[in-house]
Amino acid sequence: MARAKKVITIHVHDDREKEEFMKELQRLNLPAFIYVHGKLNDLKINVQGTKDEIREAIRKIREIHNRVRAKLYPDKRGLYRYTVDDLLREAGAGVSTPILVKTLELMGETVEASEGELITSMPWEELVEITGRLGGALSEISLNTTRQIREVILPVAVAFDLDPEEVIETLVELGLAEWKEDKFKYELVKNKEQALEMLLNHLKGEENED
């Protein structure tokens, strides 16, 4: 099939957008050959291949540029849109979406989740840092906790800046969790919604005492 080439121009607002776009571009596995020439606020991308390869490459390039813009600039509601896989890869952490959502809610952020996306009021760099902290806390307790109890411990530990082991101790003291000798794990006695509510009430009570 005949080879062809096409040049497209991507407009960027600043160096931050340019860096994020280039980072995403390098991760792409494109069928076509591309060459990027950067100017101040423009990136000229030379795409070479068959017509089908060029069409597919340009579609993917525009798609990642839209994703980069959605995560760097808020919409009219002041919300950013992130792909969960992008976030976990950037943070180097494997945290579930429910844990991310609950953590952001506890921190007073607006958050919605749908089909692999997270829409939230928290800017990208802050969210990457929070996700990294969640991943660190998860690695500390993953061996001696069940999945359900982690969905209580991790959001509270990160949102309130507490040691995850300290959160486990508090749950046990309040009669909300117990050590299961046969499983070598801590697990919830009540359902996670009840446990979380009672734990938060306890922590708020401690804050009021201070």
GROMACS .gro file of C-alpha atoms in nm:
model
  210
    1MET     CA    1   0.000   0.000   0.000
    2ALA     CA    2   0.124   0.350  -0.085
    3ARG     CA    3   0.295   0.546   0.189
    4ALA     CA    4   0.184   0.900   0.265
    5LYS     CA    5   0.250   1.173   0.516
    6LYS     CA    6   0.051   1.441   0.690
    7VAL     CA    7   0.144   1.725   0.922
    8ILE     CA    8  -0.091   1.830   1.201
    9THR     CA    9  -0.047   2.113   1.451
   10ILE     CA   10  -0.133   2.076   1.819
   11HIS     CA   11  -0.177   2.405   2.008
   12VAL     CA   12  -0.073   2.405   2.376
   13HIS     CA   13  -0.123   2.670   2.642
   14ASP     CA   14   0.208   2.633   2.825
   15ASP     CA   15   0.508   2.410   2.895
   16ARG     CA   16   0.311   2.203   3.147
   17GLU     CA   17   0.058   2.102   2.883
   18LYS     CA   18   0.337   2.041   2.632
   19GLU     CA   19   0.525   1.813   2.877
   20GLU     CA   20   0.213   1.613   2.969
   21PHE     CA   21   0.118   1.575   2.602
   22MET     CA   22   0.468   1.459   2.502
   23LYS     CA   23   0.474   1.213   2.794
   24GLU     CA   24   0.144   1.061   2.679
   25LEU     CA   25   0.256   1.063   2.315
   26GLN     CA   26   0.567   0.859   2.400
   27ARG     CA   27   0.346   0.594   2.563
   28LEU     CA   28   0.135   0.553   2.250
   29ASN     CA   29   0.189   0.247   2.036
   30LEU     CA   30   0.121   0.395   1.692
   31PRO     CA   31   0.119   0.206   1.363
   32ALA     CA   32   0.251   0.518   1.183
   33PHE     CA   33   0.589   0.686   1.219
   34ILE     CA   34   0.572   1.030   1.381
   35TYR     CA   35   0.816   1.315   1.415
   36VAL     CA   36   0.747   1.608   1.648
   37HIS     CA   37   0.882   1.959   1.602
   38GLY     CA   38   0.806   2.193   1.893
   39LYS     CA   39   0.767   2.569   1.883
   40LEU     CA   40   0.653   2.805   2.161
   41ASN     CA   41   0.283   2.712   2.185
   42ASP     CA   42   0.262   2.475   1.890
   43LEU     CA   43   0.371   2.119   1.824
   44LYS     CA   44   0.397   2.024   1.458
   45ILE     CA   45   0.357   1.647   1.421
   46ASN     CA   46   0.467   1.482   1.099
   47VAL     CA   47   0.278   1.151   1.059
   48GLN     CA   48   0.397   0.897   0.801
   49GLY     CA   49   0.247   0.565   0.695
   50THR     CA   50  -0.043   0.428   0.494
   51LYS     CA   51  -0.362   0.638   0.480
   52ASP     CA   52  -0.528   0.409   0.735
   53GLU     CA   53  -0.227   0.422   0.968
   54ILE     CA   54  -0.215   0.801   0.944
   55ARG     CA   55  -0.589   0.831   1.015
   56GLU     CA   56  -0.562   0.602   1.319
   57ALA     CA   57  -0.250   0.781   1.450
   58ILE     CA   58  -0.410   1.125   1.420
   59ARG     CA   59  -0.725   1.002   1.597
   60LYS     CA   60  -0.514   0.872   1.888
   61ILE     CA   61  -0.302   1.189   1.901
   62ARG     CA   62  -0.611   1.412   1.924
   63GLU     CA   63  -0.764   1.177   2.181
   64ILE     CA   64  -0.466   1.200   2.417
   65HIS     CA   65  -0.451   1.577   2.372
   66ASN     CA   66  -0.816   1.600   2.480
   67ARG     CA   67  -0.736   1.382   2.782
   68VAL     CA   68  -0.439   1.599   2.878
   69ARG     CA   69  -0.649   1.915   2.857
   70ALA     CA   70  -0.931   1.758   3.060
   71LYS     CA   71  -0.692   1.673   3.342
   72LEU     CA   72  -0.502   2.005   3.341
   73TYR     CA   73  -0.786   2.256   3.297
   74PRO     CA   74  -1.118   2.259   3.488
   75ASP     CA   75  -1.452   2.271   3.308
   76LYS     CA   76  -1.727   2.530   3.375
   77ARG     CA   77  -1.813   2.353   3.701
   78GLY     CA   78  -1.451   2.377   3.815
   79LEU     CA   79  -1.401   2.002   3.771
   80TYR     CA   80  -1.117   1.807   3.611
   81ARG     CA   81  -1.163   1.480   3.423
   82TYR     CA   82  -0.907   1.201   3.471
   83THR     CA   83  -0.865   0.849   3.337
   84VAL     CA   84  -0.818   0.622   3.640
   85ASP     CA   85  -0.554   0.411   3.461
   86ASP     CA   86  -0.351   0.726   3.384
   87LEU     CA   87  -0.374   0.832   3.748
   88LEU     CA   88  -0.267   0.496   3.891
   89ARG     CA   89   0.021   0.469   3.644
   90GLU     CA   90   0.144   0.821   3.726
   91ALA     CA   91   0.117   0.760   4.101
   92GLY     CA   92   0.268   0.410   4.079
   93ALA     CA   93  -0.015   0.275   4.293
   94GLY     CA   94  -0.287   0.013   4.258
   95VAL     CA   95  -0.582   0.162   4.447
   96SER     CA   96  -0.948   0.086   4.378
   97THR     CA   97  -1.183   0.357   4.250
   98PRO     CA   98  -1.419   0.332   4.554
   99ILE     CA   99  -1.123   0.407   4.784
  100LEU     CA  100  -1.021   0.706   4.572
  101VAL     CA  101  -1.378   0.837   4.566
  102LYS     CA  102  -1.431   0.800   4.943
  103THR     CA  103  -1.096   0.966   5.020
  104LEU     CA  104  -1.182   1.268   4.806
  105GLU     CA  105  -1.529   1.291   4.963
  106LEU     CA  106  -1.377   1.289   5.313
  107MET     CA  107  -1.140   1.567   5.205
  108GLY     CA  108  -1.439   1.778   5.100
  109GLU     CA  109  -1.377   1.749   4.727
  110THR     CA  110  -1.647   1.713   4.463
  111VAL     CA  111  -1.607   1.374   4.297
  112GLU     CA  112  -1.791   1.155   4.045
  113ALA     CA  113  -1.680   0.822   3.899
  114SER     CA  114  -1.794   0.654   3.580
  115GLU     CA  115  -1.651   0.393   3.342
  116GLY     CA  116  -1.283   0.427   3.425
  117GLU     CA  117  -1.298   0.804   3.472
  118LEU     CA  118  -1.276   1.025   3.778
  119ILE     CA  119  -1.429   1.373   3.767
  120THR     CA  120  -1.323   1.585   4.063
  121SER     CA  121  -1.239   1.931   4.192
  122MET     CA  122  -0.888   1.821   4.296
  123PRO     CA  123  -0.608   1.929   4.055
  124TRP     CA  124  -0.393   1.662   3.888
  125GLU     CA  125  -0.068   1.704   4.083
  126GLU     CA  126  -0.249   1.695   4.418
  127LEU     CA  127  -0.450   1.389   4.318
  128VAL     CA  128  -0.135   1.204   4.205
  129GLU     CA  129   0.019   1.278   4.547
  130ILE     CA  130  -0.294   1.160   4.734
  131THR     CA  131  -0.312   0.843   4.522
  132GLY     CA  132   0.055   0.775   4.597
  133ARG     CA  133  -0.013   0.810   4.970
  134LEU     CA  134  -0.307   0.570   4.941
  135GLY     CA  135  -0.081   0.322   4.762
  136GLY     CA  136   0.180   0.354   5.037
  137ALA     CA  137  -0.079   0.297   5.309
  138LEU     CA  138  -0.221   0.000   5.118
  139SER     CA  139   0.120  -0.168   5.101
  140GLU     CA  140   0.149  -0.136   5.482
  141ILE     CA  141  -0.177  -0.319   5.559
  142SER     CA  142  -0.257  -0.531   5.252
  143LEU     CA  143  -0.138  -0.860   5.405
  144ASN     CA  144  -0.335  -0.840   5.731
  145THR     CA  145  -0.666  -0.686   5.616
  146THR     CA  146  -0.965  -0.783   5.403
  147ARG     CA  147  -1.072  -0.576   5.100
  148GLN     CA  148  -1.380  -0.443   5.282
  149ILE     CA  149  -1.196  -0.311   5.584
  150ARG     CA  150  -0.937  -0.144   5.360
  151GLU     CA  151  -1.219   0.062   5.207
  152VAL     CA  152  -1.265   0.213   5.554
  153ILE     CA  153  -0.904   0.232   5.674
  154LEU     CA  154  -0.734   0.387   5.370
  155PRO     CA  155  -0.966   0.685   5.305
  156VAL     CA  156  -0.967   0.776   5.675
  157ALA     CA  157  -0.590   0.733   5.716
  158VAL     CA  158  -0.510   0.960   5.419
  159ALA     CA  159  -0.790   1.215   5.466
  160PHE     CA  160  -0.711   1.262   5.837
  161ASP     CA  161  -0.334   1.209   5.801
  162LEU     CA  162  -0.329   0.909   6.035
  163ASP     CA  163  -0.115   0.596   6.045
  164PRO     CA  164  -0.323   0.311   5.892
  165GLU     CA  165  -0.227   0.080   6.182
  166GLU     CA  166  -0.362   0.343   6.422
  167VAL     CA  167  -0.693   0.342   6.232
  168ILE     CA  168  -0.710  -0.039   6.265
  169GLU     CA  169  -0.650  -0.012   6.642
  170THR     CA  170  -0.930   0.246   6.672
  171LEU     CA  171  -1.172   0.024   6.476
  172VAL     CA  172  -1.094  -0.268   6.710
  173GLU     CA  173  -1.130  -0.049   7.023
  174LEU     CA  174  -1.471   0.071   6.900
  175GLY     CA  175  -1.583  -0.289   6.839
  176LEU     CA  176  -1.612  -0.226   6.464
  177ALA     CA  177  -1.340  -0.472   6.359
  178GLU     CA  178  -1.172  -0.785   6.494
  179TRP     CA  179  -0.871  -1.007   6.429
  180LYS     CA  180  -0.963  -1.335   6.262
  181GLU     CA  181  -0.704  -1.590   6.374
  182ASP     CA  182  -0.800  -1.843   6.105
  183LYS     CA  183  -0.752  -1.587   5.825
  184PHE     CA  184  -0.465  -1.391   5.985
  185LYS     CA  185  -0.656  -1.075   5.891
  186TYR     CA  186  -0.855  -0.793   6.046
  187GLU     CA  187  -1.209  -0.771   5.918
  188LEU     CA  188  -1.514  -0.555   5.987
  189VAL     CA  189  -1.779  -0.665   6.236
  190LYS     CA  190  -2.036  -0.422   6.092
  191ASN     CA  191  -2.088  -0.328   5.726
  192LYS     CA  192  -1.843  -0.073   5.591
  193GLU     CA  193  -2.094   0.216   5.574
  194GLN     CA  194  -2.185   0.175   5.944
  195ALA     CA  195  -1.822   0.125   6.044
  196LEU     CA  196  -1.711   0.434   5.854
  197GLU     CA  197  -1.987   0.649   6.001
  198MET     CA  198  -1.912   0.541   6.359
  199LEU     CA  199  -1.537   0.583   6.310
  200LEU     CA  200  -1.585   0.935   6.170
  201ASN     CA  201  -1.814   1.029   6.461
  202HIS     CA  202  -1.547   0.906   6.702
  203LEU     CA  203  -1.272   1.106   6.528
  204LYS     CA  204  -1.488   1.420   6.523
  205GLY     CA  205  -1.557   1.374   6.893
  206GLU     CA  206  -1.181   1.358   6.958
  207GLU     CA  207  -1.129   1.677   6.755
  208ASN     CA  208  -1.396   1.857   6.959
  209GLU     CA  209  -1.225   1.751   7.281
  210ASP     CA  210  -0.900   1.906   7.159
   0.00000   0.00000   0.00000
